[in-house]
Coordinates of C-alpha atoms and ligand atoms in Angstrom, one line a residue:
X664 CA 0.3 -45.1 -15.6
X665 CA -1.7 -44.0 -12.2
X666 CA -4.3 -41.5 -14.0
X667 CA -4.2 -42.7 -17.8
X668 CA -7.5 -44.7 -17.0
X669 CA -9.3 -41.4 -15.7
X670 CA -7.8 -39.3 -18.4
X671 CA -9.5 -41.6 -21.5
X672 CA -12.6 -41.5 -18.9
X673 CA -12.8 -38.1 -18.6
X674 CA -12.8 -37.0 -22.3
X675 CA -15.4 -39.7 -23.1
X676 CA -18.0 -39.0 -20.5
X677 CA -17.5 -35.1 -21.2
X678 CA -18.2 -36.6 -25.0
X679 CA -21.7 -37.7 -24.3
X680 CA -22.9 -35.1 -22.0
X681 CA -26.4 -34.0 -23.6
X682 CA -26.1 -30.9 -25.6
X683 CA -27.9 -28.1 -24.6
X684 CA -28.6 -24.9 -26.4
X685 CA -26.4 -22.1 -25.7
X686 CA -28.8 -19.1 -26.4
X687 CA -31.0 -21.2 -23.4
X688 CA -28.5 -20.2 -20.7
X689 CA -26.9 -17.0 -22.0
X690 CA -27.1 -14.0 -20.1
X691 CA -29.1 -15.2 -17.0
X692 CA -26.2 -17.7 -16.6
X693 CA -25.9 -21.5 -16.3
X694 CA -28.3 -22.3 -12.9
X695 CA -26.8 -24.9 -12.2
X696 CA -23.1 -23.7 -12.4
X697 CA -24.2 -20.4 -10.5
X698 CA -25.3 -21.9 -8.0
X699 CA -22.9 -24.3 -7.3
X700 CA -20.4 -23.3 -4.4
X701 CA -17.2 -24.1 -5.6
X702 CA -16.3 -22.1 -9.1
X703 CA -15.0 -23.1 -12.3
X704 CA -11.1 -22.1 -11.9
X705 CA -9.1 -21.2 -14.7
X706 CA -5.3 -19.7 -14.1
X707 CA -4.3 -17.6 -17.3
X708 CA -0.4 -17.8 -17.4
X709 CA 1.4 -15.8 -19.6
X710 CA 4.9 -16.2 -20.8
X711 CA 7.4 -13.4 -20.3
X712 CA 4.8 -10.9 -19.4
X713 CA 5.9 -8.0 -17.4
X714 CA 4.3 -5.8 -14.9
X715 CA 4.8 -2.9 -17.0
X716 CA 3.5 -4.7 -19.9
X717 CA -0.5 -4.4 -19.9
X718 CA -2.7 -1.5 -20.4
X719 CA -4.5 -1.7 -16.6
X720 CA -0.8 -1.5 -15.1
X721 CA 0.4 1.4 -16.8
X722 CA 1.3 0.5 -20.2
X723 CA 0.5 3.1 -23.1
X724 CA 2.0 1.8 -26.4
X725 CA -0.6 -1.3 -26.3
X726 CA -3.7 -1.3 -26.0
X727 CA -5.0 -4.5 -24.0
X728 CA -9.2 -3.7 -23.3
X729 CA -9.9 -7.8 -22.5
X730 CA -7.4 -7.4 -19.9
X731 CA -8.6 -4.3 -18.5
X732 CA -12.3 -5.6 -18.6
X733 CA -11.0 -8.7 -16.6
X734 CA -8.9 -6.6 -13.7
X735 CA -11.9 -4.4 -13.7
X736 CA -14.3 -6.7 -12.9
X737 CA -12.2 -7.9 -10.2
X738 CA -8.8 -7.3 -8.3
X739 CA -5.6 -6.0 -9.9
X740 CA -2.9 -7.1 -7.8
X741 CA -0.1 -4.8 -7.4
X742 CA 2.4 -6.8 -5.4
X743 CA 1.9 -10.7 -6.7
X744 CA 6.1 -12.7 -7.2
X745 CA 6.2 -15.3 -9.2
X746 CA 8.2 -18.1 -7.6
X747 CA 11.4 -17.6 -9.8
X748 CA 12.6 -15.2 -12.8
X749 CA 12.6 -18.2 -15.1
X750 CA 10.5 -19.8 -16.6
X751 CA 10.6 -24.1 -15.3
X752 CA 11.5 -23.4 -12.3
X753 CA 8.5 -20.7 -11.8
X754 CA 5.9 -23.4 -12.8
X755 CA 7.1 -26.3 -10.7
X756 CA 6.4 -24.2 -8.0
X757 CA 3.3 -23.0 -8.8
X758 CA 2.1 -26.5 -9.9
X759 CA 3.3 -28.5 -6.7
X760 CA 3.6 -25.8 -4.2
X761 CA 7.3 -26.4 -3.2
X762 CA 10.3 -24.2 -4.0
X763 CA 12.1 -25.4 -7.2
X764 CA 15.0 -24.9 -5.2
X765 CA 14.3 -28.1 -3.1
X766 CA 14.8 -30.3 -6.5
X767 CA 17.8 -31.2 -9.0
X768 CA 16.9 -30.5 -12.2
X769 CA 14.4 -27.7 -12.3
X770 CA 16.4 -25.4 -14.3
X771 CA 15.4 -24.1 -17.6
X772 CA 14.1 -27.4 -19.3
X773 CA 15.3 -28.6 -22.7
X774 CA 12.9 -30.1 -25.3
X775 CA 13.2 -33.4 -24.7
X776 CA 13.9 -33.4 -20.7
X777 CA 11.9 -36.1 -18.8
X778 CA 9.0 -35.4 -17.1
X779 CA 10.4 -33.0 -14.0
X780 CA 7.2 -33.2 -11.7
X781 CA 7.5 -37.4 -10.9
X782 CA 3.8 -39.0 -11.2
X783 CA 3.8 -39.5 -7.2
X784 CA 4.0 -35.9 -6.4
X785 CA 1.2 -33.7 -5.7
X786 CA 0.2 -31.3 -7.8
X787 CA -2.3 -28.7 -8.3
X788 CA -4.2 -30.5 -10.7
X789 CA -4.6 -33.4 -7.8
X790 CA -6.0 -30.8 -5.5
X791 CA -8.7 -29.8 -8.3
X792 CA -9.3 -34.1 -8.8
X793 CA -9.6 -34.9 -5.7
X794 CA -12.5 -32.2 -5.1
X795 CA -14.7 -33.5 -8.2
X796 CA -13.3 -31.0 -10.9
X797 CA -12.0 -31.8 -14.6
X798 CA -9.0 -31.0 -15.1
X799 CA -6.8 -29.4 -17.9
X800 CA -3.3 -28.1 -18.9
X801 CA -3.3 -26.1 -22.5
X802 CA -0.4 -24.3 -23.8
X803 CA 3.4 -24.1 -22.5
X804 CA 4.6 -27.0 -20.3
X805 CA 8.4 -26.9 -20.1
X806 CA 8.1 -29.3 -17.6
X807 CA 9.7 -32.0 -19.4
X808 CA 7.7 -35.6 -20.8
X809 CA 8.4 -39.0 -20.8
X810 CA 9.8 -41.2 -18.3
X811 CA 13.7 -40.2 -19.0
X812 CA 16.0 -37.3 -20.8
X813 CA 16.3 -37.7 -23.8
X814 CA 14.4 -40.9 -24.4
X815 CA 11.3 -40.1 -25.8
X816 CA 10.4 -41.9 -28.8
X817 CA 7.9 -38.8 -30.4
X818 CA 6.2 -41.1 -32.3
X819 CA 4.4 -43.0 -30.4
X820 CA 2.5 -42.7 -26.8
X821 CA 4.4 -40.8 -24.7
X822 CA 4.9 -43.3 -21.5
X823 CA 4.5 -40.0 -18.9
X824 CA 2.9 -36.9 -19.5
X825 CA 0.6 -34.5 -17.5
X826 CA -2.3 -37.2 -17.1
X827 CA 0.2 -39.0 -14.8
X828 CA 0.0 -35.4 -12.6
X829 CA -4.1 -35.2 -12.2
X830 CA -4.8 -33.5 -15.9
X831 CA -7.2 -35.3 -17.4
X832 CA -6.8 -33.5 -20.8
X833 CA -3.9 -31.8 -21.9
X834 CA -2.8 -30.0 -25.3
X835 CA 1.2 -28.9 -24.7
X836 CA 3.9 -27.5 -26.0
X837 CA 6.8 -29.8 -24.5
X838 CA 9.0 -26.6 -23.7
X839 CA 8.8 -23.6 -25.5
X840 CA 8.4 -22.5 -28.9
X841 CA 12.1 -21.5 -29.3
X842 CA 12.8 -25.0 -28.6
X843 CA 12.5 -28.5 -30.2
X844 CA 9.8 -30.2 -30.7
X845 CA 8.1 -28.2 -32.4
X846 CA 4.9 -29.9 -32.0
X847 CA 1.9 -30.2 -30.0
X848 CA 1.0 -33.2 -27.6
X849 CA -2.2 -34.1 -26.6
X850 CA -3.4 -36.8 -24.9
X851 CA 0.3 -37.8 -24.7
X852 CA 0.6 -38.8 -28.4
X853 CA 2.4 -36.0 -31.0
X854 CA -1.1 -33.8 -32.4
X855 CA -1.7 -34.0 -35.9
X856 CA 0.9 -37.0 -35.9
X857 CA 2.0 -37.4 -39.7
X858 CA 2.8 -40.8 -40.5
X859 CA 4.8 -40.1 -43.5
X860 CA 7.1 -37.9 -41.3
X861 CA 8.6 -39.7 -38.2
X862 CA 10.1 -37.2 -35.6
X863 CA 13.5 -37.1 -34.3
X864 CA 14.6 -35.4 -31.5
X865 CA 18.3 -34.3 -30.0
X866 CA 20.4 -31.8 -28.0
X867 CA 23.6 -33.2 -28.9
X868 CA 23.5 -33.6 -32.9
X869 CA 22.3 -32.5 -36.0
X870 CA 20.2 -35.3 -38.2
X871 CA 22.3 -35.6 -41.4
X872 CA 21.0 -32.9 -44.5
X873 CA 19.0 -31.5 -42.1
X874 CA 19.6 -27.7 -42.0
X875 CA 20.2 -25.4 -38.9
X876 CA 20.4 -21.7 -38.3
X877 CA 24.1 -21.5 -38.3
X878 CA 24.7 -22.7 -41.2
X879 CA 21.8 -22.1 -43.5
X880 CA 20.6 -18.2 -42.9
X881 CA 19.2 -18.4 -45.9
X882 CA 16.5 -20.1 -44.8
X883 CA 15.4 -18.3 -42.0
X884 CA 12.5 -16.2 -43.5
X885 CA 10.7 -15.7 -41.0
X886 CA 12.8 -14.7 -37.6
X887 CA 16.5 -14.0 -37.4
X888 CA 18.2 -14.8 -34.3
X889 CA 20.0 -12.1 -32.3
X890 CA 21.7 -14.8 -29.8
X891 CA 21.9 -18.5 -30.2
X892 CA 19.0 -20.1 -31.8
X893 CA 20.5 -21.4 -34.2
X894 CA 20.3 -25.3 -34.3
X895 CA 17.2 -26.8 -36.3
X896 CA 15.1 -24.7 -39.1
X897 CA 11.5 -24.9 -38.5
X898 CA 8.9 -22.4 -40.3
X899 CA 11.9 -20.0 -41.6
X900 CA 12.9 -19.5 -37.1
X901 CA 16.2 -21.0 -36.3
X902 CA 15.5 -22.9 -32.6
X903 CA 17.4 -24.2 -29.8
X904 CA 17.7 -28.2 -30.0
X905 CA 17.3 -30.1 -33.4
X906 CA 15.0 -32.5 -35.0
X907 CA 14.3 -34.2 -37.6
X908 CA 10.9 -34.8 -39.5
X909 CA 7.1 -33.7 -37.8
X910 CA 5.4 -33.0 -41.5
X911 CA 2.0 -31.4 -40.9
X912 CA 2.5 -32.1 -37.1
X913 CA 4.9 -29.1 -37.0
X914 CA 3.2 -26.0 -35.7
X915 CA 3.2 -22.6 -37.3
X916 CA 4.3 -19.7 -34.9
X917 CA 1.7 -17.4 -36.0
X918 CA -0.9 -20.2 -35.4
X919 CA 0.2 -21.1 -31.9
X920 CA -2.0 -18.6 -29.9
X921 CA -5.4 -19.9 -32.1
X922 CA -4.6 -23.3 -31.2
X923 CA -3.8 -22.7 -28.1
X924 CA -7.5 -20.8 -27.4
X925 CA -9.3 -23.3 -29.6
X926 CA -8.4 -26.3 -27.4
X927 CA -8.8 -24.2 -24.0
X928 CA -12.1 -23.5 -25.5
X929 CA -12.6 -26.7 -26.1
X930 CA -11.8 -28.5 -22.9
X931 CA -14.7 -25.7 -21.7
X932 CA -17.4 -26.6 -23.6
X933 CA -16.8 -30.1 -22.8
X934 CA -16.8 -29.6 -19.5
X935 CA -19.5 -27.2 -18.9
X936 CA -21.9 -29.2 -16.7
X937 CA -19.3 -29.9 -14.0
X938 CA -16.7 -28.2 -12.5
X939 CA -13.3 -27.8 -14.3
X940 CA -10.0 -25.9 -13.5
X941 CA -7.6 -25.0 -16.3
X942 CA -4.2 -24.2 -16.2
X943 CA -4.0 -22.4 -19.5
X944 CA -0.1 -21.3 -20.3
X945 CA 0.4 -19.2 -23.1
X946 CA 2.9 -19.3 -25.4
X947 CA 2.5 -15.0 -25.8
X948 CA 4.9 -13.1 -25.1
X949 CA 7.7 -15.4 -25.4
X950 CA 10.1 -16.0 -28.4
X951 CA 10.1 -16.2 -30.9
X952 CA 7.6 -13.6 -31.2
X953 CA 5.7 -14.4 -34.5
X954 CA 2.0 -13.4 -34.6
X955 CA -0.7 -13.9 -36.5
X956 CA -1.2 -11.9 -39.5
X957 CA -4.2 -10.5 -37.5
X958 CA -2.0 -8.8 -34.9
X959 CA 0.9 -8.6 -36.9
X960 CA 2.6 -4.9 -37.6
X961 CA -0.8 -3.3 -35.9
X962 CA 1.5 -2.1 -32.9
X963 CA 4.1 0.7 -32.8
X964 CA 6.8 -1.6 -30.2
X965 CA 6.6 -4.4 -33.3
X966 CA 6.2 -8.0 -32.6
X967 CA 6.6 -8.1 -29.0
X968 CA 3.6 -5.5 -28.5
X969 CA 1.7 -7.5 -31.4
X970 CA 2.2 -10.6 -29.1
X971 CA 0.7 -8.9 -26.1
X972 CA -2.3 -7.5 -28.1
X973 CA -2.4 -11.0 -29.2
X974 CA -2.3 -12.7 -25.6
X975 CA -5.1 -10.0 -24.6
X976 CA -7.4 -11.1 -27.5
X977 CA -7.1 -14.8 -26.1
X978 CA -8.0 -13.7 -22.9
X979 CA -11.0 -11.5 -24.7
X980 CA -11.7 -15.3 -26.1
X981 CA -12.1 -17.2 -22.9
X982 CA -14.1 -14.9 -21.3
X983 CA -16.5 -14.2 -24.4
X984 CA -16.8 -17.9 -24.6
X985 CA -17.6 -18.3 -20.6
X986 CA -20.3 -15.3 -21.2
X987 CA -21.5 -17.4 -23.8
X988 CA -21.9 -21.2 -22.0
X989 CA -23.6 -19.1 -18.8
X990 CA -20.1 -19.8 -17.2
X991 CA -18.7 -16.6 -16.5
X992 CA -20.4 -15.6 -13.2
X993 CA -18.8 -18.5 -11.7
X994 CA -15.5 -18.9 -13.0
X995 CA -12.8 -17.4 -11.0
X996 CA -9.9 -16.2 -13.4
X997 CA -6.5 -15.8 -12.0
X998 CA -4.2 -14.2 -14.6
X999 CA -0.5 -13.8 -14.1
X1000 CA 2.8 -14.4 -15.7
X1001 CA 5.6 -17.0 -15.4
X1002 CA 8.7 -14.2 -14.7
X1003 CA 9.2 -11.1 -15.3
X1004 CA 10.1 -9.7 -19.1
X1005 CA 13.0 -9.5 -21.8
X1006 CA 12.9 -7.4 -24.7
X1007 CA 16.0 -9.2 -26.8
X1008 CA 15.6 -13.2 -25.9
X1009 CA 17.3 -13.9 -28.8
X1010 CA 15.8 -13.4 -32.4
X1011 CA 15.8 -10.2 -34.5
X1012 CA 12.4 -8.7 -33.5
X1013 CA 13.1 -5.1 -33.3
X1014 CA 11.6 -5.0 -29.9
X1015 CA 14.6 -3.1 -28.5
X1016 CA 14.6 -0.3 -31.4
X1017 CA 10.6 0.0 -31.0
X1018 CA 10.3 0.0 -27.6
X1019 CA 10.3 3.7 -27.0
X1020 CA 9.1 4.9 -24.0
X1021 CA 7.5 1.7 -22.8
X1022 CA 8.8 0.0 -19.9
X1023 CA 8.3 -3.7 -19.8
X1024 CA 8.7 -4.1 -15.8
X1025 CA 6.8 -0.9 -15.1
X1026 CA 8.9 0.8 -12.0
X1027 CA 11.1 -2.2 -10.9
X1028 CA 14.4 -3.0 -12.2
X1029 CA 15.7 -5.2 -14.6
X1030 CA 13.9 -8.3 -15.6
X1031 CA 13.6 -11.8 -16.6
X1032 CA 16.5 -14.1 -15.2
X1033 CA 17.5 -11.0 -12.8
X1034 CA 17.3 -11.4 -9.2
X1035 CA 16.2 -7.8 -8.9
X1036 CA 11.9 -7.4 -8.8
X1037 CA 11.7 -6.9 -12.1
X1038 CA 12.7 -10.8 -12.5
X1039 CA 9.8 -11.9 -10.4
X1040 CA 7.1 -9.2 -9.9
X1041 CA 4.3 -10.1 -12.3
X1042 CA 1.0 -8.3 -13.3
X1043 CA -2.2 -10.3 -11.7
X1044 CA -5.4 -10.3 -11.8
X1045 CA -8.9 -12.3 -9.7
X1046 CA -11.7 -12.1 -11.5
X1047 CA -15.1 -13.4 -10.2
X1048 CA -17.9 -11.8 -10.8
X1049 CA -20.3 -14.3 -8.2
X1050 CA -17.9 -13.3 -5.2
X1051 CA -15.8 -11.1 -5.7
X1052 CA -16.2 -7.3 -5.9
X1053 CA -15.6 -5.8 -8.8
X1054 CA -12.8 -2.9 -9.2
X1055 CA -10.8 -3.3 -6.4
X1056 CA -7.2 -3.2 -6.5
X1057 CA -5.1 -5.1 -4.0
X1058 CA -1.1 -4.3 -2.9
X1059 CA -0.9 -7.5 -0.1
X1060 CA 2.5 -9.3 -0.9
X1061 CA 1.7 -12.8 -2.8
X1062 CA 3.7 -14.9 -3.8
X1063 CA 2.0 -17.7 -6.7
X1064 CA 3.5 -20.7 -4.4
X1065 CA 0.4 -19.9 -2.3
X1066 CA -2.3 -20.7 -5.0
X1067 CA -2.1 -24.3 -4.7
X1068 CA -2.9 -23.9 -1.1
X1069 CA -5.5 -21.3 -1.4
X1070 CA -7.2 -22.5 -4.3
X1071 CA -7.3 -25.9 -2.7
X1072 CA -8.7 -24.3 0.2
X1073 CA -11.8 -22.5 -1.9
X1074 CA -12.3 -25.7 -3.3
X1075 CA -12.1 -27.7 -0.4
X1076 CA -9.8 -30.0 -1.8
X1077 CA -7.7 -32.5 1.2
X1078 CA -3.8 -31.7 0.4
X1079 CA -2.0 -34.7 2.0
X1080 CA 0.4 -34.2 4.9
X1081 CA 3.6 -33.6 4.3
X1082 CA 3.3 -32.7 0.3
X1083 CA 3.1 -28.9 -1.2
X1084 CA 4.5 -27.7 2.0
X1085 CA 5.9 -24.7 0.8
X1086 CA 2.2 -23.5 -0.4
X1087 CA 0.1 -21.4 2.3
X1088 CA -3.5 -21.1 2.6
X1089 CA -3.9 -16.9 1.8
X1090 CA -7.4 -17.2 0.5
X1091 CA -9.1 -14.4 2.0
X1092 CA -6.0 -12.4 0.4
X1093 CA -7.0 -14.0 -3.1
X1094 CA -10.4 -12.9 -3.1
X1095 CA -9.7 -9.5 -1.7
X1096 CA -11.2 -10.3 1.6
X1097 CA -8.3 -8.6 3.5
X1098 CA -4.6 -7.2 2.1
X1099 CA -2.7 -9.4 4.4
X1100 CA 0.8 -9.3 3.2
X1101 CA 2.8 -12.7 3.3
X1102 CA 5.2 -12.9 5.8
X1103 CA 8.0 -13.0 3.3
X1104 CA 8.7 -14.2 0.3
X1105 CA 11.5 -16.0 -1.6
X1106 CA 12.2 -15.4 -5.5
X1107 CA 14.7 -17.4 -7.1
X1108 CA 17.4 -16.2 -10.2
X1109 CA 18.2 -17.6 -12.9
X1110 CA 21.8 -18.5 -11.3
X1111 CA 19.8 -19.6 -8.4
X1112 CA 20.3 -16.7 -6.2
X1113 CA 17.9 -16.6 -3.5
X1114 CA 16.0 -13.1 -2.6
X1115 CA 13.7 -12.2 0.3
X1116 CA 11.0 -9.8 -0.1
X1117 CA 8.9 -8.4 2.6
X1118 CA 6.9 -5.2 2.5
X1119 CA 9.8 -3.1 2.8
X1120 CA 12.8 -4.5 2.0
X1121 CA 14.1 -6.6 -0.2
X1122 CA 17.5 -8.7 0.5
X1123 CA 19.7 -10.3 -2.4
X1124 CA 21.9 -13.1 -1.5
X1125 CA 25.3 -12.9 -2.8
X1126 CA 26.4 -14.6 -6.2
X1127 CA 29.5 -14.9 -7.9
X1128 CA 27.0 -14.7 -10.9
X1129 CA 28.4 -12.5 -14.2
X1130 CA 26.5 -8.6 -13.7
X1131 CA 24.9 -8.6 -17.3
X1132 CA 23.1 -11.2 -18.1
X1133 CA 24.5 -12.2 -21.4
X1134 CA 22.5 -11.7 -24.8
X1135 CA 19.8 -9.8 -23.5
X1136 CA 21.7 -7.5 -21.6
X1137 CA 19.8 -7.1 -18.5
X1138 CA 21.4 -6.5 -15.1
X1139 CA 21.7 -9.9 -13.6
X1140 CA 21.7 -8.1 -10.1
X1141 CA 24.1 -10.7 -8.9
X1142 CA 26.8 -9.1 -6.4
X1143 CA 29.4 -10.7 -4.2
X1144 CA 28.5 -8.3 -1.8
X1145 CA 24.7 -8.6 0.3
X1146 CA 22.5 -6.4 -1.1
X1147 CA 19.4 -4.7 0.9
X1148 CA 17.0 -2.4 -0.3
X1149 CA 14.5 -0.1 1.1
X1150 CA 11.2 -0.7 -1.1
X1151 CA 9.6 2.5 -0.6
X1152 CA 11.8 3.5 -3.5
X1153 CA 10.9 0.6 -5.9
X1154 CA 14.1 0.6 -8.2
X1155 CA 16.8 -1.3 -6.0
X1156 CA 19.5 1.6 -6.1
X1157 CA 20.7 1.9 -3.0
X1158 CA 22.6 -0.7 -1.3
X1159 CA 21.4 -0.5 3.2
X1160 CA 23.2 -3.8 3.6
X1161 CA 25.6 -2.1 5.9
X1162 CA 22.9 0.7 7.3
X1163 CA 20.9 -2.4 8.7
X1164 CA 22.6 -5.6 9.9
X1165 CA 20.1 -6.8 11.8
X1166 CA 17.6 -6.5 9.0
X1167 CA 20.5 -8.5 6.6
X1168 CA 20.1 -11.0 9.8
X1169 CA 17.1 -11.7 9.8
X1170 CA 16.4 -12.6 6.1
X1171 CA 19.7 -14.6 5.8
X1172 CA 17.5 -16.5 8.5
X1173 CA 14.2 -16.9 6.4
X1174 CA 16.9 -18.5 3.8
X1175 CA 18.4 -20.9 6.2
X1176 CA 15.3 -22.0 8.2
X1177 CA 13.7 -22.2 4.3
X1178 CA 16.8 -24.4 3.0
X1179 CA 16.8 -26.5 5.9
X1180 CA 13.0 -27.6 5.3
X1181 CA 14.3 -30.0 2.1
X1182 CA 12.5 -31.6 -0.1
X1183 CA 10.0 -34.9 0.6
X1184 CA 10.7 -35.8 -3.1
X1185 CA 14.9 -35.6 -3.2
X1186 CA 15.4 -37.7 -5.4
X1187 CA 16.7 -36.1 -9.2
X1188 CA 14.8 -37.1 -12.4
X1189 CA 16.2 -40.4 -13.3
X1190 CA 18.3 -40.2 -15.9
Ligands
NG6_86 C1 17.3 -19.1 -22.8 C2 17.0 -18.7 -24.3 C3 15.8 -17.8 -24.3 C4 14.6 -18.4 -23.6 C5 15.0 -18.9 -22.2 C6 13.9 -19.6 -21.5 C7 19.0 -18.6 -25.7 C8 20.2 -17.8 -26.2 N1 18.2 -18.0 -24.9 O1 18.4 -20.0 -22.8 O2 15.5 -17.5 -25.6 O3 14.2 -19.5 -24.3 O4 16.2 -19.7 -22.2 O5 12.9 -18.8 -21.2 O6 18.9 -19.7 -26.1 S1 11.8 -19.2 -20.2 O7 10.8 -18.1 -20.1 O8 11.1 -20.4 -20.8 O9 12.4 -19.6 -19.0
CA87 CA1 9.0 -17.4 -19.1

């Protein structure tokens, strides 16, 4: 594979860099890092998260102080879409800078999908590569592995993973953790791989004796489901997908956040004479919400407000530890979430009868999967402390296909012609230089229903889509009708489709002239 050669490089040279005491470069900083032009870049993305969710954007029934500290000594961004309200699609666009909607196959990724991004596209780990940086993906993937669906053979060396994209390290859940495997990868190759436990993988049959959700409850002693979830047993949590085997290779849920941290940690420290970028996904706040013991039953909303305290203490981690290597003052932080949030995704967490007064997506309405803002409007946050000025808050319209672009930009990476073409340049906008509001962006539902947001409206194309989104309940916002709104009054209520047919007009146009752009890489996964 293209990058496996630099991958094996890149953890062995980082392996014999000379140790150097860390009280020698604590508080006065790492000289050499400091002054260094480009930054250590490391994009915090949460799972789930919504803009209602965190302490700094209005939440009161959590307390989230690393957070805080981090927007505080930066930007809070009060107007930042992720690229789509789910959760694949979201991250292929942040990752190669072009719409999911360009691409087959970008929905919602099973377990054992094939790799989605192909090895010849361009991603934002490229950008990073090609301008001197290690590079790193820790956490959620959900961008599928291996070379076909369904093919993988989990024990042995995966033959395509994220070192074929520009990551020179990676540590990954495949998908999610509600789905099969329930394992880590790293390095392309099943972590902890137990020898005496051989993994199985499939989305279309049970392994003989093995038990499931549905027909075993008995088992399930740690999380209930509430909707589907139901196939294989692992840790006492019924999950989508089943599989077979994985021994001591098989994660714990209230272990996945410290594992998670420990291996972003460690890609830092390895990494701490030279540039790096991280794209650290966390597996907090989606389900199955399982804590550790640390975090667990400390928070009035239950497990889904113990899994945000949780994600904020990882965050409190990574910044401790960049304090700690000298790193911090130049390390720019980008924090954000995938789509917007759910309260019942499926298992029995209380976190509809504890919710109380909280609101998940702050003003906005609805949530994940919806194609109203609270699908796509995420919490966000710059953070560095060498450039940028502290405490500033920002409201420019952003959409996260622009980081590739803008990041590439900062680092002066070369993005080939014709690739990523969806991403523009807003730097001065990420580092608070000006509030320049994209032109207009799109956000893509779960059904694939396409909406346009500019400062002050917002346009929803029409979908034959069910209204409620089923299991969690949510309005889908899909309507056969167009629907406008005015977003001086944030929650989409009234309908101005008809009031303004010219404005209707003109975003059906951004659609079209967006549509008719298609894809440089048309071709599906193979399957
Ligand atoms: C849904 C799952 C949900 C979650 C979601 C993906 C059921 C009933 N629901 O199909 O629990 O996994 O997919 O979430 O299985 S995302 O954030 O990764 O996009
Ligand atoms: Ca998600």
């Amino acid at each position: 594979m293209r990058k496996e050669t630099l991958l094996r490089y890149g953890t062995l040279a980082s392996a014999l860099l000379p140790v150097i005491p860390a009280a020698a470069k604590a508080k006065k900083g790492n000289p050499s890092v400091n002054n260094r032009q480009s930054p250590n870049v490391i994009v915090i993305y949460a799972d789930d998260l919504g803009y209602g969710d965190l302490e700094c954007f209005g939440a009161t029934r959590v307390r989230t102080p690393n957070v805080n500290a981090l927007a505080g000594s930066g930007i809070r961004f009060t107007n930042v879409h992720a690229i789509a309200a789910t959760s694949t699609p979201s991250r292929y666009g942040l990752l190669t800078g072009e719409y999911a909607f360009r691409r087959a196959g970008t929905d919602i990724a099973r377990g054992n999908a094939g790799m989605i991004i192909r090895p010849e596209q361009f991603t934002i780990a490229d950008a990073f590569k090609n301008a001197g940086y290690a590079t790193a993906a820790v956490g959620k993937w959900h961008l599928g592995l291996g070379d076909k669906d369904g093919e993988q053979d989990w024990n042995a060396q995966l033959p395509m993973h994220p070192g074929d994209l520009g990551f020179d390290y990676h540590y990954i859940m495949a998908a999610t953790a509600d789905r099969t495997p329930c394992v880590f990868i790293e390095q392309g190759h099943v972590a902890n791989y137990d020898e005496t436990a051989p993994i199985q993988v499939s989305y279309q049959e049970n392994f003989p004796g093995e038990p499931t959700g549905k027909d075993n409850p008995e088992l399930l002693f740690n999380l209930k489901a509430s909707h589907g979830h139901n196939q294989s047993i692992v840790n006492g949590i019924g999950r989508i997908g089943y599989m077979k085997g994985g021994g001591k290779a098989l994660w714990k849920d209230e272990n996945i956040a410290d594992s998670i941290t420990a291996h972003a940690i460690g890609f830092i420290q390895r990494h701490r004479q030279e540039p790096f970028f991280m794209y650290l996904a966390t597996n907090d706040v989606h389900v199955p919400r399982f804590p550790h013991d640390r975090f667990r039953g400390k928070n009035p909303m239950g497990f889904r407000g113990d899994a945000i305290a949780q994600f904020d203490w990882t965050v409190g981690q990574i910044v401790r530890e960049l304090e700690r290597l000298g790193l911090r003052q130049n390390t720019l932080i980008i924090l954000s979430s995938d789509n917007g949030p759910v309260v019942d995704d499926g298992y029995q967490d209380q976190a509809v009868e504890l919710l109380g007064d909280h609101k998940p997506a702050g003003p906005y309405r609805s949530g994940k999967y919806s194609t109203f803002e609270g699908g796509t409007i995420v919490p966000a946050i710059v953070s560095w402390p060498k450039k940028v000025k502290a405490g500033q808050t920002s409201d420019a319209l952003v959409s996260q296909i622009d980081w590739l672009a803008s990041l590439s930009a900062l680092v002066g990476a070369r993005i080939p012609s014709g690739v990523a073409t969806d991403s523009q340049n807003h730097l001065p906008t990420l580092l608070g230089e000006d509030h320049t509001d994209r032109p207009y962006i799109l956000e893509q539902a779960a059904d694939h229903t396409i909406s346009v947001r500019t400062r002050q409206w917002k346009y929803i194309s029409p979908s034959n889509g069910p209204a409620v989104i089923y299991g969690p309940n949510m309005e889908s916002g899909y309507s056969k009708e167009p629907q406008l709104y005015d977003m001086q009054s944030p929650y989409e209520q009234e309908n101005v489709a008809r009031e303004h047919p010219d404005v209707v007009h003109k975003m059906q146009a951004y659609i079209e002239q967006e549509r008719a752009k298609g894809s440089v890489y048309a071709s599906p996964v193979s399957k």
